[in-house]
Amino acid sequence: MLASQLYCPTLRDDPAEADVVSHKLMLKAGMIRKSAAGLYSFLPLGRRVVLKIEAIVRREMDGAGAQEVMMPIVQPAEIWKETGRWDVYGPEMFKLSDRHDNEYCLGPTHEELITTLVRSELRSYKQLPVNLYQMQNKYRDEIRPRFGLMRSREFVMKDAYTFDIDKAGMIKSYENMYNAYCRVFDACGLDYRPVLADSGQIGGNYSHEFMALAEAGEADIVTCNECGFAANVEKAVPKALIGKKEELREAECFATPACATIQDLVEVTGTPVEKTIKAVAFDIDGKLVLVMVRGDHEVNDVAVQNLVGGNEVTPATPEQLRAHGLEPGYMSPLNAGKQGDDFVILADETVMHIYNGVTGANKHGYHYRNVTPSRDFTNVTVGTVRLITEHDECPECGGHVQLTQGIEVGQVFGLGTKYSEALHAGFLDKDGQSRPFYMGCYGIGVTRTMAAAIEQLHDDNGIIWPVAIAPYEAVVLPVNVKDAEMAAVAEGIYKELQAAGVDAIFDDREERAGVKFNDADLIGYPVRVTVGNTVKDTGEVEIKLRRSGAEEQVTVAEAAKRVCEILTELRNKNM
Ligand code: ATP
Ligand code: MG
């Protein structure tokens, strides 16, 4: 490719709209452009990166025995109504209707569609297992589209689905895909961790998220270096913390004006935070759920939802609270209204091990002290409903844990029979009995992976692409194209690289050398071959690696061969 012909409108200044590095650099390097919130065009360089990631995903999917299909993006509402997800998915789903007023959605995912696709044709155990995948735009009307390609409303996903005869088969398919995902993210050059994720109703450890480690990540993950445990914080179950036993005192109500937060309470009353108990209230499908955790802990709403059930979790309203005898800012199970179908109270296990603590009195400006939940919270359901912290022990081995941020680039999921039962999709087993498929679903965010790679690999000058997903692998840059000798040498090396199968670009623009160097760094070509004045004296050109900054001088005759060697070396190291 000739740089003079490349459609790559680079920007000189940092775009104001970009809130993370990957977004900024993709805009600056002329790879993407925004058309509306969460909707992007991919310009030639950006498109090339997407295609390279897709090619890696395809290679590994095909290698793992998955077969590529293509399902429609526009899906009929009926199948989503059959599983109940038409309503569950809520406002995140883009819905539309046709001229006959039939309802449709733009696919956010394809479990319903694929299950109805195979249900009439995949009939016998002899045809199983089956593993199908597609590479396609997905649509989610995210409440907050942001961070460029990391959370967009239209994005490329590789989604795969497996069908097995039983749970053992599903686990085998799951492991096969898990391993293929590791190969994909290795090949893309990412620093990532597969972490345990919440697998909801099916239970067990049949979901992993693949997290690219990066500060810009929206997911919190907990890891233990001692035993290798790694989980999404929502999935980790911290051990209960046992408070020091004390002589129990009588609970008493006391005035605490201007103490509506735990911090105020600690400052004003001098109570250690480990002895404070706070309340957080949710509305889950219309049911009021009051959750009690220690003052310095946070509620794990996924754990709450797993305990209570239901779909839509929103904060409770003050009216709703007061209707059940709860006073905002001063809530607790003490003096609360009666529980029933529309109101439940949960307490975290650690709370039940506090002695003589402080909690709200359900009266404005008042708390109770000397509260011992094991004695005083007689009306609560106990469970582990708090998030793990860095002060907790590893749930597996008791070692130290660390919390880090991750970008979820993929997820694998053992679904069991959830969709096959809901959609009456099954097969006849050896004995002629009809049984539902055991399914798995597996997603890779292709465009999010592109952003994650940049979050991990960049410097002040621009992007540093791993060779495997770089838009071009090498740039040949004559310092001055008007110098016929320099230009001819550069073009010769470029042609040799092309002939050797290297994705090369020839910077034939009549620009100052500084501009070309800056662009090469911004766009992030892994290898740069510079043809300067010295070629005339020494017959040598310079090869420079974007990632390490290493430079070497080689003769014109050796240049292309040496670039090929370097690229192979980098590729083999997933760099
Ligand atoms: P998140 O929790 O980040 O919203 P998710 O768990 O809802 O993601 P999945 O349904 O597991 O996403 O989709 C599979 C993959 O698709 C994700 O692992 C992620 O890489 C990608 N993905 C999901 N939502 C988006 C989005 N809004 N923009 C870009 N990629 C996305
Ligand atoms: Mg996910």
mmCIF file of N, CA and C in Angstrom, residues 216-276:
data_model
loop_
_atom_site.group_PDB
_atom_site.id
_atom_site.type_symbol
_atom_site.label_atom_id
_atom_site.label_comp_id
_atom_site.label_asym_id
_atom_site.label_seq_id
_atom_site.Cartn_x
_atom_site.Cartn_y
_atom_site.Cartn_z
ATOM 1 N N ALA A 216 -8.283 0.870 32.385
ATOM 2 C CA ALA A 216 -9.527 1.409 31.834
ATOM 3 C C ALA A 216 -10.668 0.397 31.905
ATOM 4 N N GLY A 217 -10.379 -0.823 32.339
ATOM 5 C CA GLY A 217 -11.400 -1.863 32.369
ATOM 6 C C GLY A 217 -12.526 -1.520 33.316
ATOM 7 N N GLU A 218 -13.728 -1.923 32.933
ATOM 8 C CA GLU A 218 -14.887 -1.618 33.766
ATOM 9 C C GLU A 218 -15.195 -2.744 34.746
ATOM 10 N N ALA A 219 -14.494 -3.867 34.619
ATOM 11 C CA ALA A 219 -14.791 -5.007 35.487
ATOM 12 C C ALA A 219 -13.745 -5.095 36.596
ATOM 13 N N ASP A 220 -14.211 -5.428 37.802
ATOM 14 C CA ASP A 220 -13.297 -5.641 38.916
ATOM 15 C C ASP A 220 -13.048 -7.130 39.037
ATOM 16 N N ILE A 221 -11.772 -7.496 39.096
ATOM 17 C CA ILE A 221 -11.476 -8.914 39.254
ATOM 18 C C ILE A 221 -10.577 -9.127 40.448
ATOM 19 N N VAL A 222 -10.728 -10.289 41.054
ATOM 20 C CA VAL A 222 -9.935 -10.610 42.233
ATOM 21 C C VAL A 222 -9.041 -11.798 41.880
ATOM 22 N N THR A 223 -7.772 -11.683 42.239
ATOM 23 C CA THR A 223 -6.836 -12.760 41.913
ATOM 24 C C THR A 223 -6.011 -13.097 43.145
ATOM 25 N N CYS A 224 -5.555 -14.342 43.194
ATOM 26 C CA CYS A 224 -4.690 -14.769 44.283
ATOM 27 C C CYS A 224 -3.422 -15.321 43.652
ATOM 28 N N ASN A 225 -2.288 -14.733 43.979
ATOM 29 C CA ASN A 225 -1.032 -15.213 43.390
ATOM 30 C C ASN A 225 -0.573 -16.505 44.026
ATOM 31 N N GLU A 226 -1.134 -16.806 45.187
ATOM 32 C CA GLU A 226 -0.677 -18.014 45.871
ATOM 33 C C GLU A 226 -1.286 -19.287 45.265
ATOM 34 N N CYS A 227 -2.580 -19.251 44.934
ATOM 35 C CA CYS A 227 -3.170 -20.484 44.387
ATOM 36 C C CYS A 227 -3.677 -20.303 42.957
ATOM 37 N N GLY A 228 -3.600 -19.087 42.403
ATOM 38 C CA GLY A 228 -4.051 -18.892 41.021
ATOM 39 C C GLY A 228 -5.529 -18.609 40.890
ATOM 40 N N PHE A 229 -6.236 -18.552 42.017
ATOM 41 C CA PHE A 229 -7.673 -18.227 41.963
ATOM 42 C C PHE A 229 -7.873 -16.891 41.252
ATOM 43 N N ALA A 230 -8.849 -16.830 40.361
ATOM 44 C CA ALA A 230 -9.146 -15.570 39.677
ATOM 45 C C ALA A 230 -10.637 -15.541 39.392
ATOM 46 N N ALA A 231 -11.303 -14.485 39.800
ATOM 47 C CA ALA A 231 -12.752 -14.416 39.614
ATOM 48 C C ALA A 231 -13.187 -12.975 39.444
ATOM 49 N N ASN A 232 -14.335 -12.830 38.783
ATOM 50 C CA ASN A 232 -15.010 -11.552 38.790
ATOM 51 C C ASN A 232 -15.407 -11.304 40.245
ATOM 52 N N VAL A 233 -15.259 -10.079 40.756
ATOM 53 C CA VAL A 233 -15.580 -9.855 42.180
ATOM 54 C C VAL A 233 -17.001 -10.284 42.519
ATOM 55 N N GLU A 234 -17.885 -10.185 41.538
ATOM 56 C CA GLU A 234 -19.278 -10.571 41.801
ATOM 57 C C GLU A 234 -19.419 -12.065 42.072
ATOM 58 N N LYS A 235 -18.478 -12.827 41.557
ATOM 59 C CA LYS A 235 -18.557 -14.282 41.697
ATOM 60 C C LYS A 235 -17.826 -14.773 42.950
ATOM 61 N N ALA A 236 -16.837 -14.021 43.424
ATOM 62 C CA ALA A 236 -16.043 -14.457 44.579
ATOM 63 C C ALA A 236 -16.899 -14.420 45.836
ATOM 64 N N VAL A 237 -16.801 -15.458 46.633
ATOM 65 C CA VAL A 237 -17.569 -15.517 47.888
ATOM 66 C C VAL A 237 -16.594 -15.328 49.046
ATOM 67 N N PRO A 238 -16.521 -14.113 49.607
ATOM 68 C CA PRO A 238 -15.566 -13.883 50.686
ATOM 69 C C PRO A 238 -15.969 -14.635 51.946
ATOM 70 N N LYS A 239 -14.950 -15.000 52.753
ATOM 71 C CA LYS A 239 -15.256 -15.691 54.006
ATOM 72 C C LYS A 239 -15.846 -14.695 54.995
ATOM 73 N N ALA A 240 -16.707 -15.184 55.883
ATOM 74 C CA ALA A 240 -17.283 -14.300 56.905
ATOM 75 C C ALA A 240 -16.165 -13.853 57.841
ATOM 76 N N LEU A 241 -16.205 -12.591 58.248
ATOM 77 C CA LEU A 241 -15.220 -12.071 59.197
ATOM 78 C C LEU A 241 -15.851 -12.130 60.588
ATOM 79 N N ILE A 242 -15.115 -12.715 61.507
ATOM 80 C CA ILE A 242 -15.672 -12.919 62.851
ATOM 81 C C ILE A 242 -15.174 -11.812 63.776
ATOM 82 N N GLY A 243 -16.083 -11.003 64.285
ATOM 83 C CA GLY A 243 -15.709 -9.926 65.212
ATOM 84 C C GLY A 243 -15.279 -10.485 66.558
ATOM 85 N N LYS A 244 -14.526 -9.666 67.308
ATOM 86 C CA LYS A 244 -14.076 -10.123 68.632
ATOM 87 C C LYS A 244 -15.280 -10.229 69.558
ATOM 88 N N LYS A 245 -15.369 -11.382 70.256
ATOM 89 C CA LYS A 245 -16.516 -11.580 71.151
ATOM 90 C C LYS A 245 -16.436 -10.596 72.303
ATOM 91 N N GLU A 246 -17.563 -10.050 72.679
ATOM 92 C CA GLU A 246 -17.600 -9.098 73.794
ATOM 93 C C GLU A 246 -18.765 -9.444 74.690
ATOM 94 N N GLU A 247 -18.752 -8.872 75.846
ATOM 95 C CA GLU A 247 -19.912 -9.017 76.707
ATOM 96 C C GLU A 247 -21.057 -8.221 76.078
ATOM 97 N N LEU A 248 -22.202 -8.845 75.929
ATOM 98 C CA LEU A 248 -23.291 -8.165 75.222
ATOM 99 C C LEU A 248 -23.953 -7.123 76.121
ATOM 100 N N ARG A 249 -24.160 -5.954 75.526
ATOM 101 C CA ARG A 249 -24.864 -4.907 76.262
ATOM 102 C C ARG A 249 -26.254 -4.747 75.678
ATOM 103 N N GLU A 250 -27.076 -4.036 76.421
ATOM 104 C CA GLU A 250 -28.459 -3.817 76.005
ATOM 105 C C GLU A 250 -28.498 -2.830 74.833
ATOM 106 N N ALA A 251 -29.221 -3.140 73.767
ATOM 107 C CA ALA A 251 -29.321 -2.192 72.649
ATOM 108 C C ALA A 251 -30.077 -0.946 73.095
ATOM 109 N N GLU A 252 -29.596 0.225 72.658
ATOM 110 C CA GLU A 252 -30.334 1.452 73.006
ATOM 111 C C GLU A 252 -30.325 2.437 71.851
ATOM 112 N N CYS A 253 -31.438 3.140 71.741
ATOM 113 C CA CYS A 253 -31.607 4.137 70.698
ATOM 114 C C CYS A 253 -30.927 5.426 71.170
ATOM 115 N N PHE A 254 -30.187 6.085 70.284
ATOM 116 C CA PHE A 254 -29.568 7.356 70.685
ATOM 117 C C PHE A 254 -29.590 8.339 69.525
ATOM 118 N N ALA A 255 -29.565 9.610 69.883
ATOM 119 C CA ALA A 255 -29.691 10.652 68.858
ATOM 120 C C ALA A 255 -28.384 10.787 68.088
ATOM 121 N N THR A 256 -28.484 10.815 66.754
ATOM 122 C CA THR A 256 -27.305 10.972 65.889
ATOM 123 C C THR A 256 -27.650 11.974 64.798
ATOM 124 N N PRO A 257 -27.853 13.223 65.175
ATOM 125 C CA PRO A 257 -28.235 14.199 64.145
ATOM 126 C C PRO A 257 -27.114 14.329 63.108
ATOM 127 N N ALA A 258 -27.505 14.538 61.877
ATOM 128 C CA ALA A 258 -26.539 14.715 60.778
ATOM 129 C C ALA A 258 -25.601 13.530 60.621
ATOM 130 N N CYS A 259 -26.129 12.328 60.762
ATOM 131 C CA CYS A 259 -25.314 11.118 60.573
ATOM 132 C C CYS A 259 -25.985 10.194 59.566
ATOM 133 N N ALA A 260 -26.247 10.711 58.386
ATOM 134 C CA ALA A 260 -26.952 9.881 57.410
ATOM 135 C C ALA A 260 -26.013 8.953 56.648
ATOM 136 N N THR A 261 -24.700 9.140 56.790
ATOM 137 C CA THR A 261 -23.771 8.219 56.120
ATOM 138 C C THR A 261 -22.894 7.539 57.172
ATOM 139 N N ILE A 262 -22.293 6.428 56.752
ATOM 140 C CA ILE A 262 -21.433 5.675 57.666
ATOM 141 C C ILE A 262 -20.244 6.539 58.101
ATOM 142 N N GLN A 263 -19.721 7.309 57.149
ATOM 143 C CA GLN A 263 -18.570 8.147 57.483
ATOM 144 C C GLN A 263 -18.915 9.157 58.582
ATOM 145 N N ASP A 264 -20.097 9.781 58.438
ATOM 146 C CA ASP A 264 -20.547 10.716 59.495
ATOM 147 C C ASP A 264 -20.647 9.984 60.824
ATOM 148 N N LEU A 265 -21.235 8.808 60.775
ATOM 149 C CA LEU A 265 -21.492 8.053 61.999
ATOM 150 C C LEU A 265 -20.182 7.731 62.719
ATOM 151 N N VAL A 266 -19.185 7.338 61.926
ATOM 152 C CA VAL A 266 -17.886 6.996 62.505
ATOM 153 C C VAL A 266 -17.246 8.242 63.107
ATOM 154 N N GLU A 267 -17.314 9.344 62.368
ATOM 155 C CA GLU A 267 -16.669 10.577 62.846
ATOM 156 C C GLU A 267 -17.360 11.144 64.074
ATOM 157 N N VAL A 268 -18.690 11.187 64.038
ATOM 158 C CA VAL A 268 -19.427 11.833 65.127
ATOM 159 C C VAL A 268 -19.478 10.962 66.389
ATOM 160 N N THR A 269 -19.675 9.653 66.211
ATOM 161 C CA THR A 269 -19.886 8.809 67.402
ATOM 162 C C THR A 269 -18.611 8.087 67.831
ATOM 163 N N GLY A 270 -17.576 8.119 66.990
ATOM 164 C CA GLY A 270 -16.334 7.426 67.353
ATOM 165 C C GLY A 270 -16.446 5.911 67.283
ATOM 166 N N THR A 271 -17.496 5.414 66.641
ATOM 167 C CA THR A 271 -17.642 3.956 66.501
ATOM 168 C C THR A 271 -16.657 3.461 65.439
ATOM 169 N N PRO A 272 -15.875 2.389 65.716
ATOM 170 C CA PRO A 272 -15.019 1.849 64.654
ATOM 171 C C PRO A 272 -15.892 1.356 63.494
ATOM 172 N N VAL A 273 -15.428 1.571 62.279
ATOM 173 C CA VAL A 273 -16.278 1.254 61.128
ATOM 174 C C VAL A 273 -16.670 -0.221 61.090
ATOM 175 N N GLU A 274 -15.804 -1.093 61.616
ATOM 176 C CA GLU A 274 -16.128 -2.537 61.607
ATOM 177 C C GLU A 274 -17.307 -2.863 62.521
ATOM 178 N N LYS A 275 -17.714 -1.883 63.328
ATOM 179 C CA LYS A 275 -18.866 -2.134 64.203
ATOM 180 C C LYS A 275 -20.113 -1.406 63.709
ATOM 181 N N THR A 276 -20.006 -0.797 62.538
ATOM 182 C CA THR A 276 -21.201 -0.155 61.986
ATOM 183 C C THR A 276 -21.855 -1.101 60.988
#
